[in-house]
Amino acid sequence: MIARQLAPDILSLVALDWDRKLFDQLVPLHDGTTYNSYLVRGSEKTALVETVYPPFTADYLEALRKTGLRKLDYIIANHAEQDHSGSIPAVLAAYPEAKVVTNARCAGLLRDSLGIAADRFIEVKEGETLSLGNKTFYFHLTPWVHWPDTMVSYLAEDKILFTCDFFGSHLASSDLFASDEGQVAIAAKRYYAEIMMPFRQHIRKHLDKLAPLDIDMIAPGHGPAYPRPEFILDLYRRWASEEAEPEVIVPYVSMYDDTTRLVRYLVDRLMERGLAVRPYNLVGADTGHLAASLVDASTVVFASPAVLAGPHPDIVAAAYLTNALKPKVKYAAVIGSYGWGGNVVANRIVETLSGLKNQVTFFDSVLTKGRPTSEDYQSLDRLIKEIVAANQPLLAAAAAD
Ligand code: FEO
């Protein structure tokens, strides 16, 4: 691990986890990830912002030592999850004068999970400050991005906002800054989809709260820093809004091609009518890709064969994930095929999406007994017509842009 200069008297210590494949044993990582810590030296005091994931602790302590750090006053913890806080006990042991600066909720979680003694904490509230002499931190509580303890720290003189998970990306890169914004946008969208999307009401509120700050740089806890903050702020404003795009996502599984025939017909007809469509064959699929596609989409159609007296388990898992991620989708439907017990397929999927029932209009299902017949395709035409009509205002708005 190396220390690199983020700004005058501010070093970035990035633990690069190039080959990590899974986060929280759940989230697939395409490009590894990073755990970012920042060393801020004021004229009187010195502070770390976040630490790193425990497997990197030894490297991290060595990198800190190589910066010449002899005395540390504060460790600012914006979030208690251990990919950022896990090295705090080792840092406290190495720098016995240091105190952990955080909000009460984060302090409680850190005591519970890491056993840090109560007298090592300085608790801060909304708007409170911490002076390092010629540098001043302002703390702003931003709960539920994505835990109840989350906050951000604004370094006023340098106009840098330290955000931990907020605005992060799972992207291991030797770039300290987001120089390739196209690449970072893809990684940040996946990250938003998998971690932040269920909390977008909170995110909108926090974006409003942070709007008055004069920000020259955003320094997150994962992925490159943003020297052009509007890039990521604009993306977050769009992703967290309730405005959907005229786009249909079709997660599907097919055993004997009957469901595939329905999916292909649906996809072709919707494309003919100008809608963006993305089918996902879920066999071996990357759920992170599906999650990212749900960030903007207006419509989701689950397509499943009947198996084991219900929908295919991969479809149930995709429906469960969709329900948990709470995307802004407005319309949903189920299509598929069965040999017997067809209604069970649709009912189970709709039940699994129960968390979306207040925001989603469910169109009637189209389920075929075996190979789709001409009558089945007529039913599918009826569904296609409903999807197109529902999306017409969004199509018109997109055309007007
Ligand atoms: Fe990157 Fe919620 O931890």
mmCIF file of C-alpha atoms and ligand atoms in Angstrom:
data_model
loop_
_atom_site.group_PDB
_atom_site.id
_atom_site.type_symbol
_atom_site.label_atom_id
_atom_site.label_comp_id
_atom_site.label_asym_id
_atom_site.label_seq_id
_atom_site.Cartn_x
_atom_site.Cartn_y
_atom_site.Cartn_z
ATOM 1 C CA MET A 1 0.000 0.000 0.000
ATOM 2 C CA ILE A 2 1.279 3.467 -0.842
ATOM 3 C CA ALA A 3 0.303 6.909 0.392
ATOM 4 C CA ARG A 4 -0.525 9.401 -2.372
ATOM 5 C CA GLN A 5 -1.294 13.079 -2.180
ATOM 6 C CA LEU A 6 -4.979 13.870 -2.519
ATOM 7 C CA ALA A 7 -4.568 17.562 -1.704
ATOM 8 C CA PRO A 8 -2.081 19.698 0.269
ATOM 9 C CA ASP A 9 -1.434 17.984 3.629
ATOM 10 C CA ILE A 10 -3.940 15.241 2.784
ATOM 11 C CA LEU A 11 -2.757 11.747 1.885
ATOM 12 C CA SER A 12 -4.841 8.963 0.448
ATOM 13 C CA LEU A 13 -4.075 5.417 1.617
ATOM 14 C CA VAL A 14 -5.956 3.017 -0.630
ATOM 15 C CA ALA A 15 -6.116 -0.699 0.134
ATOM 16 C CA LEU A 16 -6.512 -2.215 -3.338
ATOM 17 C CA ASP A 17 -8.420 -5.499 -3.222
ATOM 18 C CA TRP A 18 -7.865 -6.314 -6.892
ATOM 19 C CA ASP A 19 -9.186 -9.864 -6.879
ATOM 20 C CA ARG A 20 -12.095 -9.809 -4.471
ATOM 21 C CA LYS A 21 -15.016 -11.530 -6.192
ATOM 22 C CA LEU A 22 -17.860 -11.131 -3.707
ATOM 23 C CA PHE A 23 -18.842 -8.497 -1.165
ATOM 24 C CA ASP A 24 -20.867 -9.456 1.914
ATOM 25 C CA GLN A 25 -20.905 -12.966 0.353
ATOM 26 C CA LEU A 26 -23.622 -11.552 -1.888
ATOM 27 C CA VAL A 27 -22.591 -8.750 -4.223
ATOM 28 C CA PRO A 28 -20.533 -9.868 -7.248
ATOM 29 C CA LEU A 29 -17.489 -7.668 -7.843
ATOM 30 C CA HIS A 30 -16.393 -7.262 -11.483
ATOM 31 C CA ASP A 31 -13.349 -5.146 -10.788
ATOM 32 C CA GLY A 32 -12.431 -5.876 -7.176
ATOM 33 C CA THR A 33 -12.775 -2.974 -4.764
ATOM 34 C CA THR A 34 -10.813 -0.577 -2.582
ATOM 35 C CA TYR A 35 -10.986 0.559 1.046
ATOM 36 C CA ASN A 36 -9.909 4.188 1.222
ATOM 37 C CA SER A 37 -8.433 5.925 4.226
ATOM 38 C CA TYR A 38 -7.291 9.552 4.304
ATOM 39 C CA LEU A 39 -4.646 11.151 6.492
ATOM 40 C CA VAL A 40 -5.317 14.846 7.120
ATOM 41 C CA ARG A 41 -2.572 16.913 8.723
ATOM 42 C CA GLY A 42 -3.578 20.217 10.260
ATOM 43 C CA SER A 43 -1.311 22.814 11.836
ATOM 44 C CA GLU A 44 -2.129 21.470 15.316
ATOM 45 C CA LYS A 45 -3.784 18.069 15.034
ATOM 46 C CA THR A 46 -3.775 15.078 12.708
ATOM 47 C CA ALA A 47 -6.747 12.907 11.772
ATOM 48 C CA LEU A 48 -7.451 9.783 9.817
ATOM 49 C CA VAL A 49 -10.738 9.534 7.950
ATOM 50 C CA GLU A 50 -11.779 5.852 7.986
ATOM 51 C CA THR A 51 -9.382 2.927 8.231
ATOM 52 C CA VAL A 52 -9.368 -0.224 6.063
ATOM 53 C CA TYR A 53 -10.645 -3.792 5.844
ATOM 54 C CA PRO A 54 -8.923 -6.009 8.474
ATOM 55 C CA PRO A 55 -6.938 -8.253 6.052
ATOM 56 C CA PHE A 56 -5.023 -5.103 5.014
ATOM 57 C CA THR A 57 -4.272 -3.899 8.541
ATOM 58 C CA ALA A 58 -0.562 -4.812 8.608
ATOM 59 C CA ASP A 59 0.084 -3.138 5.220
ATOM 60 C CA TYR A 60 -1.931 -0.122 6.328
ATOM 61 C CA LEU A 61 -0.022 0.356 9.578
ATOM 62 C CA GLU A 62 3.244 0.066 7.668
ATOM 63 C CA ALA A 63 2.069 2.642 5.107
ATOM 64 C CA LEU A 64 1.075 4.987 7.934
ATOM 65 C CA ARG A 65 4.471 4.540 9.556
ATOM 66 C CA LYS A 66 6.189 5.361 6.260
ATOM 67 C CA THR A 67 4.341 8.685 6.084
ATOM 68 C CA GLY A 68 6.292 9.666 9.179
ATOM 69 C CA LEU A 69 3.180 9.681 11.352
ATOM 70 C CA ARG A 70 4.291 9.589 14.968
ATOM 71 C CA LYS A 71 1.250 10.955 16.746
ATOM 72 C CA LEU A 72 -2.368 10.647 15.721
ATOM 73 C CA ASP A 73 -5.116 12.656 17.404
ATOM 74 C CA TYR A 74 -8.313 11.482 15.760
ATOM 75 C CA ILE A 75 -9.832 8.682 13.702
ATOM 76 C CA ILE A 76 -12.991 9.966 12.055
ATOM 77 C CA ALA A 77 -15.391 7.064 11.445
ATOM 78 C CA ASN A 78 -18.199 7.970 9.057
ATOM 79 C CA HIS A 79 -19.608 4.430 9.150
ATOM 80 C CA ALA A 80 -19.204 1.356 11.354
ATOM 81 C CA GLU A 81 -19.119 -1.412 8.748
ATOM 82 C CA GLN A 82 -15.840 -3.239 9.115
ATOM 83 C CA ASP A 83 -14.557 -2.769 5.586
ATOM 84 C CA HIS A 84 -13.853 0.784 6.834
ATOM 85 C CA SER A 85 -13.661 0.427 10.594
ATOM 86 C CA GLY A 86 -12.060 -3.012 10.957
ATOM 87 C CA SER A 87 -8.539 -1.655 11.464
ATOM 88 C CA ILE A 88 -9.539 0.922 14.104
ATOM 89 C CA PRO A 89 -8.545 -1.263 17.089
ATOM 90 C CA ALA A 90 -5.067 -1.819 15.632
ATOM 91 C CA VAL A 91 -4.659 1.898 14.907
ATOM 92 C CA LEU A 92 -5.790 2.770 18.446
ATOM 93 C CA ALA A 93 -3.219 0.327 19.785
ATOM 94 C CA ALA A 94 -0.466 1.810 17.597
ATOM 95 C CA TYR A 95 -1.433 5.415 18.408
ATOM 96 C CA PRO A 96 -2.594 5.391 22.051
ATOM 97 C CA GLU A 97 -3.517 9.087 22.142
ATOM 98 C CA ALA A 98 -5.990 8.798 19.257
ATOM 99 C CA LYS A 99 -9.748 9.142 19.783
ATOM 100 C CA VAL A 100 -12.499 7.879 17.512
ATOM 101 C CA VAL A 101 -14.680 10.763 16.333
ATOM 102 C CA THR A 102 -18.142 9.706 15.238
ATOM 103 C CA ASN A 103 -21.865 10.013 15.912
ATOM 104 C CA ALA A 104 -23.589 8.220 18.796
ATOM 105 C CA ARG A 105 -25.147 5.528 16.633
ATOM 106 C CA CYS A 106 -21.878 4.661 14.930
ATOM 107 C CA ALA A 107 -20.079 4.663 18.278
ATOM 108 C CA GLY A 108 -22.588 2.148 19.605
ATOM 109 C CA LEU A 109 -22.068 -0.147 16.643
ATOM 110 C CA LEU A 110 -18.281 0.145 16.926
ATOM 111 C CA ARG A 111 -18.414 -0.711 20.629
ATOM 112 C CA ASP A 112 -20.614 -3.716 19.889
ATOM 113 C CA SER A 113 -18.679 -5.083 16.941
ATOM 114 C CA LEU A 114 -15.076 -4.155 17.716
ATOM 115 C CA GLY A 115 -15.080 -3.880 21.499
ATOM 116 C CA ILE A 116 -13.658 -0.348 21.496
ATOM 117 C CA ALA A 117 -13.704 1.154 24.986
ATOM 118 C CA ALA A 118 -16.204 3.962 25.590
ATOM 119 C CA ASP A 119 -13.475 6.401 26.693
ATOM 120 C CA ARG A 120 -11.811 6.237 23.255
ATOM 121 C CA PHE A 121 -14.761 8.022 21.605
ATOM 122 C CA ILE A 122 -15.617 11.650 20.925
ATOM 123 C CA GLU A 123 -19.262 11.796 19.881
ATOM 124 C CA VAL A 124 -20.404 14.472 17.446
ATOM 125 C CA LYS A 125 -23.826 15.671 16.430
ATOM 126 C CA GLU A 126 -25.233 17.199 13.253
ATOM 127 C CA GLY A 127 -23.286 20.323 12.236
ATOM 128 C CA GLU A 128 -20.627 20.022 14.921
ATOM 129 C CA THR A 129 -17.006 20.712 14.050
ATOM 130 C CA LEU A 130 -13.537 19.397 14.775
ATOM 131 C CA SER A 131 -10.540 21.710 14.421
ATOM 132 C CA LEU A 132 -7.108 20.510 13.371
ATOM 133 C CA GLY A 133 -5.781 24.082 13.605
ATOM 134 C CA ASN A 134 -5.826 25.392 10.058
ATOM 135 C CA LYS A 135 -8.298 22.717 8.881
ATOM 136 C CA THR A 136 -11.851 22.204 10.147
ATOM 137 C CA PHE A 137 -14.185 19.262 9.751
ATOM 138 C CA TYR A 138 -17.954 19.733 9.735
ATOM 139 C CA PHE A 139 -20.029 16.617 10.382
ATOM 140 C CA HIS A 140 -23.363 15.978 8.682
ATOM 141 C CA LEU A 141 -25.478 12.982 9.615
ATOM 142 C CA THR A 142 -26.729 11.058 6.576
ATOM 143 C CA PRO A 143 -28.484 8.027 8.082
ATOM 144 C CA TRP A 144 -29.469 5.105 5.902
ATOM 145 C CA VAL A 145 -26.891 5.354 3.161
ATOM 146 C CA HIS A 146 -26.885 2.461 3.766
ATOM 147 C CA TRP A 147 -26.802 1.862 7.542
ATOM 148 C CA PRO A 148 -28.460 3.913 10.298
ATOM 149 C CA ASP A 149 -25.096 5.267 11.472
ATOM 150 C CA THR A 150 -23.801 6.805 8.241
ATOM 151 C CA MET A 151 -22.496 10.382 8.151
ATOM 152 C CA VAL A 152 -20.218 12.513 5.957
ATOM 153 C CA SER A 153 -17.345 14.818 6.948
ATOM 154 C CA TYR A 154 -16.711 18.114 5.156
ATOM 155 C CA LEU A 155 -13.245 19.638 5.327
ATOM 156 C CA ALA A 156 -14.139 23.275 4.939
ATOM 157 C CA GLU A 157 -10.818 24.915 4.005
ATOM 158 C CA ASP A 158 -10.081 22.314 1.304
ATOM 159 C CA LYS A 159 -13.750 21.932 0.242
ATOM 160 C CA ILE A 160 -13.455 18.147 0.334
ATOM 161 C CA LEU A 161 -16.398 15.953 1.296
ATOM 162 C CA PHE A 162 -15.469 12.562 2.769
ATOM 163 C CA THR A 163 -18.440 10.267 2.210
ATOM 164 C CA CYS A 164 -17.420 6.668 2.972
ATOM 165 C CA ASP A 165 -19.954 4.424 1.148
ATOM 166 C CA PHE A 166 -22.014 7.335 -0.205
ATOM 167 C CA PHE A 167 -20.978 7.909 -3.883
ATOM 168 C CA GLY A 168 -18.582 4.947 -3.751
ATOM 169 C CA SER A 169 -17.788 2.375 -6.412
ATOM 170 C CA HIS A 170 -16.412 -1.135 -6.289
ATOM 171 C CA LEU A 171 -13.542 -0.435 -8.666
ATOM 172 C CA ALA A 172 -9.942 -1.357 -7.958
ATOM 173 C CA SER A 173 -7.836 0.990 -10.058
ATOM 174 C CA SER A 174 -4.411 2.564 -9.849
ATOM 175 C CA ASP A 175 -6.188 5.847 -10.648
ATOM 176 C CA LEU A 176 -6.483 7.916 -7.490
ATOM 177 C CA PHE A 177 -9.032 10.141 -9.215
ATOM 178 C CA ALA A 178 -11.997 9.318 -11.452
ATOM 179 C CA SER A 179 -10.214 10.169 -14.703
ATOM 180 C CA ASP A 180 -12.219 7.713 -16.825
ATOM 181 C CA GLU A 181 -15.708 8.882 -15.866
ATOM 182 C CA GLY A 182 -17.415 6.404 -18.210
ATOM 183 C CA GLN A 183 -15.769 3.470 -16.439
ATOM 184 C CA VAL A 184 -16.459 4.896 -12.992
ATOM 185 C CA ALA A 185 -20.103 5.639 -13.860
ATOM 186 C CA ILE A 186 -20.732 1.962 -14.638
ATOM 187 C CA ALA A 187 -19.090 0.806 -11.397
ATOM 188 C CA ALA A 188 -20.812 3.501 -9.330
ATOM 189 C CA LYS A 189 -24.206 2.592 -10.798
ATOM 190 C CA ARG A 190 -23.779 -1.069 -9.885
ATOM 191 C CA TYR A 191 -22.715 -0.011 -6.404
ATOM 192 C CA TYR A 192 -25.711 2.313 -6.068
ATOM 193 C CA ALA A 193 -28.053 -0.440 -7.303
ATOM 194 C CA GLU A 194 -26.788 -3.092 -4.935
ATOM 195 C CA ILE A 195 -26.328 -1.000 -1.803
ATOM 196 C CA MET A 196 -28.077 2.360 -1.999
ATOM 197 C CA MET A 197 -31.180 1.914 -4.164
ATOM 198 C CA PRO A 198 -33.523 0.742 -1.371
ATOM 199 C CA PHE A 199 -32.719 3.962 0.493
ATOM 200 C CA ARG A 200 -33.239 6.472 -2.315
ATOM 201 C CA GLN A 201 -35.796 8.518 -0.357
ATOM 202 C CA HIS A 202 -33.102 9.130 2.254
ATOM 203 C CA ILE A 203 -30.545 9.796 -0.465
ATOM 204 C CA ARG A 204 -32.712 12.496 -2.055
ATOM 205 C CA LYS A 205 -33.069 14.168 1.335
ATOM 206 C CA HIS A 206 -29.316 14.016 1.947
ATOM 207 C CA LEU A 207 -28.522 15.359 -1.519
ATOM 208 C CA ASP A 208 -30.698 18.380 -0.700
ATOM 209 C CA LYS A 209 -28.988 18.780 2.652
ATOM 210 C CA LEU A 210 -25.510 18.712 1.081
ATOM 211 C CA ALA A 211 -26.454 21.045 -1.795
ATOM 212 C CA PRO A 212 -25.404 24.276 0.013
ATOM 213 C CA LEU A 213 -21.875 22.960 0.584
ATOM 214 C CA ASP A 214 -19.171 24.314 -1.694
ATOM 215 C CA ILE A 215 -17.536 21.028 -2.751
ATOM 216 C CA ASP A 216 -14.362 20.856 -4.844
ATOM 217 C CA MET A 217 -13.827 17.128 -4.357
ATOM 218 C CA ILE A 218 -15.681 14.062 -3.082
ATOM 219 C CA ALA A 219 -13.466 11.451 -1.442
ATOM 220 C CA PRO A 220 -15.407 8.197 -0.973
ATOM 221 C CA GLY A 221 -14.514 5.044 0.950
ATOM 222 C CA HIS A 222 -14.534 2.832 -2.159
ATOM 223 C CA GLY A 223 -13.210 3.573 -5.638
ATOM 224 C CA PRO A 224 -11.568 6.676 -7.089
ATOM 225 C CA ALA A 225 -12.075 10.197 -5.726
ATOM 226 C CA TYR A 226 -14.120 12.731 -7.687
ATOM 227 C CA PRO A 227 -12.266 15.970 -8.539
ATOM 228 C CA ARG A 228 -15.378 16.953 -10.526
ATOM 229 C CA PRO A 229 -18.109 16.330 -7.922
ATOM 230 C CA GLU A 230 -20.991 17.332 -10.220
ATOM 231 C CA PHE A 231 -20.310 14.180 -12.246
ATOM 232 C CA ILE A 232 -21.339 11.829 -9.431
ATOM 233 C CA LEU A 233 -23.842 14.236 -7.837
ATOM 234 C CA ASP A 234 -25.766 14.500 -11.130
ATOM 235 C CA LEU A 235 -25.811 10.724 -11.515
ATOM 236 C CA TYR A 236 -27.094 10.275 -7.957
ATOM 237 C CA ARG A 237 -29.803 12.905 -8.466
ATOM 238 C CA ARG A 238 -31.014 10.987 -11.515
ATOM 239 C CA TRP A 239 -30.737 7.502 -10.033
ATOM 240 C CA ALA A 240 -32.409 8.485 -6.761
ATOM 241 C CA SER A 241 -35.294 10.309 -8.454
ATOM 242 C CA GLU A 242 -38.632 8.570 -9.026
ATOM 243 C CA GLU A 243 -38.483 9.323 -12.763
ATOM 244 C CA ALA A 244 -38.223 6.046 -14.655
ATOM 245 C CA GLU A 245 -36.989 5.460 -18.203
ATOM 246 C CA PRO A 246 -39.180 3.723 -20.814
ATOM 247 C CA GLU A 247 -37.285 0.478 -20.458
ATOM 248 C CA VAL A 248 -38.431 -3.125 -19.923
ATOM 249 C CA ILE A 249 -36.277 -5.615 -18.016
ATOM 250 C CA VAL A 250 -37.068 -9.288 -18.608
ATOM 251 C CA PRO A 251 -35.406 -11.730 -16.191
ATOM 252 C CA TYR A 252 -36.120 -15.210 -17.522
ATOM 253 C CA VAL A 253 -35.386 -18.912 -17.291
ATOM 254 C CA SER A 254 -36.497 -21.492 -19.825
ATOM 255 C CA MET A 255 -36.247 -25.272 -19.649
ATOM 256 C CA TYR A 256 -37.629 -26.449 -23.003
ATOM 257 C CA ASP A 257 -37.696 -23.176 -24.954
ATOM 258 C CA ASP A 258 -41.404 -22.486 -24.479
ATOM 259 C CA THR A 259 -40.694 -19.541 -22.181
ATOM 260 C CA THR A 260 -37.840 -18.451 -24.453
ATOM 261 C CA ARG A 261 -40.301 -18.223 -27.373
ATOM 262 C CA LEU A 262 -42.504 -15.913 -25.329
ATOM 263 C CA VAL A 263 -39.551 -13.785 -24.283
ATOM 264 C CA ARG A 264 -38.248 -13.406 -27.833
ATOM 265 C CA TYR A 265 -41.678 -12.446 -29.125
ATOM 266 C CA LEU A 266 -42.161 -9.941 -26.305
ATOM 267 C CA VAL A 267 -38.715 -8.405 -26.788
ATOM 268 C CA ASP A 268 -39.120 -8.036 -30.570
ATOM 269 C CA ARG A 269 -42.590 -6.478 -30.385
ATOM 270 C CA LEU A 270 -41.552 -4.033 -27.642
ATOM 271 C CA MET A 271 -38.471 -3.006 -29.619
ATOM 272 C CA GLU A 272 -40.652 -2.465 -32.696
ATOM 273 C CA ARG A 273 -42.653 -0.007 -30.617
ATOM 274 C CA GLY A 274 -39.595 1.954 -29.544
ATOM 275 C CA LEU A 275 -39.108 0.643 -26.027
ATOM 276 C CA ALA A 276 -35.676 -0.212 -24.681
ATOM 277 C CA VAL A 277 -35.643 -3.872 -23.620
ATOM 278 C CA ARG A 278 -33.108 -5.973 -21.730
ATOM 279 C CA PRO A 279 -33.745 -9.716 -21.320
ATOM 280 C CA TYR A 280 -31.603 -11.557 -18.749
ATOM 281 C CA ASN A 281 -31.254 -15.303 -18.954
ATOM 282 C CA LEU A 282 -30.741 -15.917 -15.250
ATOM 283 C CA VAL A 283 -28.882 -19.210 -15.632
ATOM 284 C CA GLY A 284 -25.425 -18.306 -14.357
ATOM 285 C CA ALA A 285 -26.273 -14.601 -14.629
ATOM 286 C CA ASP A 286 -24.571 -11.785 -12.726
ATOM 287 C CA THR A 287 -27.198 -10.424 -10.358
ATOM 288 C CA GLY A 288 -25.279 -7.146 -10.108
ATOM 289 C CA HIS A 289 -25.933 -6.537 -13.796
ATOM 290 C CA LEU A 290 -29.639 -7.176 -13.270
ATOM 291 C CA ALA A 291 -29.665 -4.869 -10.230
ATOM 292 C CA ALA A 292 -28.007 -2.046 -12.186
ATOM 293 C CA SER A 293 -30.526 -2.391 -15.003
ATOM 294 C CA LEU A 294 -33.356 -1.936 -12.493
ATOM 295 C CA VAL A 295 -32.092 1.513 -11.433
ATOM 296 C CA ASP A 296 -33.865 3.361 -14.252
ATOM 297 C CA ALA A 297 -36.364 0.882 -15.749
ATOM 298 C CA SER A 298 -40.099 1.521 -15.729
ATOM 299 C CA THR A 299 -41.171 -2.091 -16.267
ATOM 300 C CA VAL A 300 -40.117 -5.585 -15.284
ATOM 301 C CA VAL A 301 -41.503 -8.804 -16.773
ATOM 302 C CA PHE A 302 -40.554 -12.054 -15.045
ATOM 303 C CA ALA A 303 -40.629 -15.070 -17.355
ATOM 304 C CA SER A 304 -40.551 -18.533 -15.831
ATOM 305 C CA PRO A 305 -41.428 -22.138 -16.486
ATOM 306 C CA ALA A 306 -43.241 -24.114 -13.790
ATOM 307 C CA VAL A 307 -40.891 -26.393 -11.881
ATOM 308 C CA LEU A 308 -41.047 -28.022 -8.444
ATOM 309 C CA ALA A 309 -44.663 -26.853 -8.107
ATOM 310 C CA GLY A 310 -43.832 -23.172 -8.597
ATOM 311 C CA PRO A 311 -41.658 -20.708 -10.496
ATOM 312 C CA HIS A 312 -38.054 -21.618 -11.261
ATOM 313 C CA PRO A 313 -35.910 -20.923 -8.142
ATOM 314 C CA ASP A 314 -33.650 -18.551 -10.100
ATOM 315 C CA ILE A 315 -36.703 -16.454 -10.946
ATOM 316 C CA VAL A 316 -37.845 -16.501 -7.311
ATOM 317 C CA ALA A 317 -34.381 -15.295 -6.299
ATOM 318 C CA ALA A 318 -34.513 -12.493 -8.907
ATOM 319 C CA ALA A 319 -37.982 -11.470 -7.706
ATOM 320 C CA TYR A 320 -36.775 -11.542 -4.095
ATOM 321 C CA LEU A 321 -33.790 -9.354 -5.013
ATOM 322 C CA THR A 322 -36.032 -6.948 -6.927
ATOM 323 C CA ASN A 323 -38.370 -6.694 -3.956
ATOM 324 C CA ALA A 324 -35.461 -6.076 -1.573
ATOM 325 C CA LEU A 325 -33.778 -3.470 -3.808
ATOM 326 C CA LYS A 326 -37.056 -1.523 -4.174
ATOM 327 C CA PRO A 327 -36.369 -0.101 -7.650
ATOM 328 C CA LYS A 328 -38.575 2.663 -9.053
ATOM 329 C CA VAL A 329 -40.388 0.308 -11.474
ATOM 330 C CA LYS A 330 -44.000 1.249 -12.150
ATOM 331 C CA TYR A 331 -45.272 -1.791 -14.083
ATOM 332 C CA ALA A 332 -44.769 -5.545 -13.789
ATOM 333 C CA ALA A 333 -46.044 -8.750 -15.314
ATOM 334 C CA VAL A 334 -45.393 -12.496 -15.304
ATOM 335 C CA ILE A 335 -45.207 -14.660 -18.393
ATOM 336 C CA GLY A 336 -44.208 -18.301 -18.714
ATOM 337 C CA SER A 337 -45.126 -21.863 -19.470
ATOM 338 C CA TYR A 338 -46.287 -24.867 -17.511
ATOM 339 C CA GLY A 339 -47.424 -28.443 -17.820
ATOM 340 C CA TRP A 340 -49.736 -28.113 -14.844
ATOM 341 C CA GLY A 341 -50.323 -25.653 -11.990
ATOM 342 C CA GLY A 342 -49.653 -22.527 -14.059
ATOM 343 C CA ASN A 343 -51.266 -20.005 -11.730
ATOM 344 C CA VAL A 344 -48.905 -20.991 -8.959
ATOM 345 C CA VAL A 345 -46.041 -19.585 -11.055
ATOM 346 C CA ALA A 346 -47.592 -16.130 -11.332
ATOM 347 C CA ASN A 347 -48.979 -16.013 -7.798
ATOM 348 C CA ARG A 348 -45.657 -16.884 -6.169
ATOM 349 C CA ILE A 349 -43.794 -14.225 -8.138
ATOM 350 C CA VAL A 350 -46.380 -11.548 -7.370
ATOM 351 C CA GLU A 351 -46.332 -12.549 -3.678
ATOM 352 C CA THR A 352 -42.542 -12.269 -3.659
ATOM 353 C CA LEU A 353 -42.859 -8.708 -4.979
ATOM 354 C CA SER A 354 -45.235 -7.707 -2.176
ATOM 355 C CA GLY A 355 -43.009 -4.816 -1.070
ATOM 356 C CA LEU A 356 -43.657 -3.078 -4.393
ATOM 357 C CA LYS A 357 -47.416 -3.498 -4.467
ATOM 358 C CA ASN A 358 -48.150 0.139 -3.578
ATOM 359 C CA GLN A 359 -46.088 1.510 -6.458
ATOM 360 C CA VAL A 360 -46.444 -1.124 -9.176
ATOM 361 C CA THR A 361 -49.325 -1.878 -11.532
ATOM 362 C CA PHE A 362 -49.356 -5.606 -12.240
ATOM 363 C CA PHE A 363 -50.695 -6.521 -15.672
ATOM 364 C CA ASP A 364 -52.479 -9.848 -16.165
ATOM 365 C CA SER A 365 -50.118 -12.775 -16.556
ATOM 366 C CA VAL A 366 -49.656 -14.722 -19.777
ATOM 367 C CA LEU A 367 -49.026 -18.400 -19.050
ATOM 368 C CA THR A 368 -49.012 -21.036 -21.744
ATOM 369 C CA LYS A 369 -49.685 -24.741 -21.348
ATOM 370 C CA GLY A 370 -46.700 -26.168 -23.149
ATOM 371 C CA ARG A 371 -45.703 -24.606 -26.477
ATOM 372 C CA PRO A 372 -47.310 -21.196 -27.055
ATOM 373 C CA THR A 373 -50.312 -21.295 -29.388
ATOM 374 C CA SER A 374 -51.658 -18.528 -31.611
ATOM 375 C CA GLU A 375 -54.148 -17.711 -28.832
ATOM 376 C CA ASP A 376 -51.258 -17.403 -26.383
ATOM 377 C CA TYR A 377 -49.500 -14.955 -28.691
ATOM 378 C CA GLN A 378 -52.723 -12.958 -28.883
ATOM 379 C CA SER A 379 -52.694 -12.778 -25.080
ATOM 380 C CA LEU A 380 -49.080 -11.672 -25.243
ATOM 381 C CA ASP A 381 -50.079 -8.995 -27.789
ATOM 382 C CA ARG A 382 -52.625 -7.740 -25.258
ATOM 383 C CA LEU A 383 -49.888 -7.509 -22.582
ATOM 384 C CA ILE A 384 -47.514 -5.801 -25.022
ATOM 385 C CA LYS A 385 -50.210 -3.264 -25.857
ATOM 386 C CA GLU A 386 -50.701 -2.523 -22.151
ATOM 387 C CA ILE A 387 -46.960 -2.129 -21.547
ATOM 388 C CA VAL A 388 -46.570 0.211 -24.528
ATOM 389 C CA ALA A 389 -49.615 2.293 -23.544
ATOM 390 C CA ALA A 390 -48.383 2.611 -19.957
ATOM 391 C CA ASN A 391 -44.946 3.724 -21.160
ATOM 392 C CA GLN A 392 -46.283 6.157 -23.747
ATOM 393 C CA PRO A 393 -45.876 9.266 -21.547
ATOM 394 C CA LEU A 394 -42.283 8.266 -20.787
ATOM 395 C CA LEU A 395 -41.583 7.621 -24.497
ATOM 396 C CA ALA A 396 -43.046 11.008 -25.362
ATOM 397 C CA ALA A 397 -40.989 12.736 -22.691
ATOM 398 C CA ALA A 398 -37.825 10.979 -23.894
ATOM 399 C CA ALA A 399 -38.557 12.023 -27.499
ATOM 400 C CA ALA A 400 -39.058 15.632 -26.384
ATOM 401 C CA ASP A 401 -35.664 15.761 -24.607
HETATM 402 FE FE1 FEO B 1 -18.269 -0.033 2.548
HETATM 403 FE FE2 FEO B 1 -21.189 -0.181 4.361
HETATM 404 O O1 FEO B 1 -19.380 -0.474 4.007
#
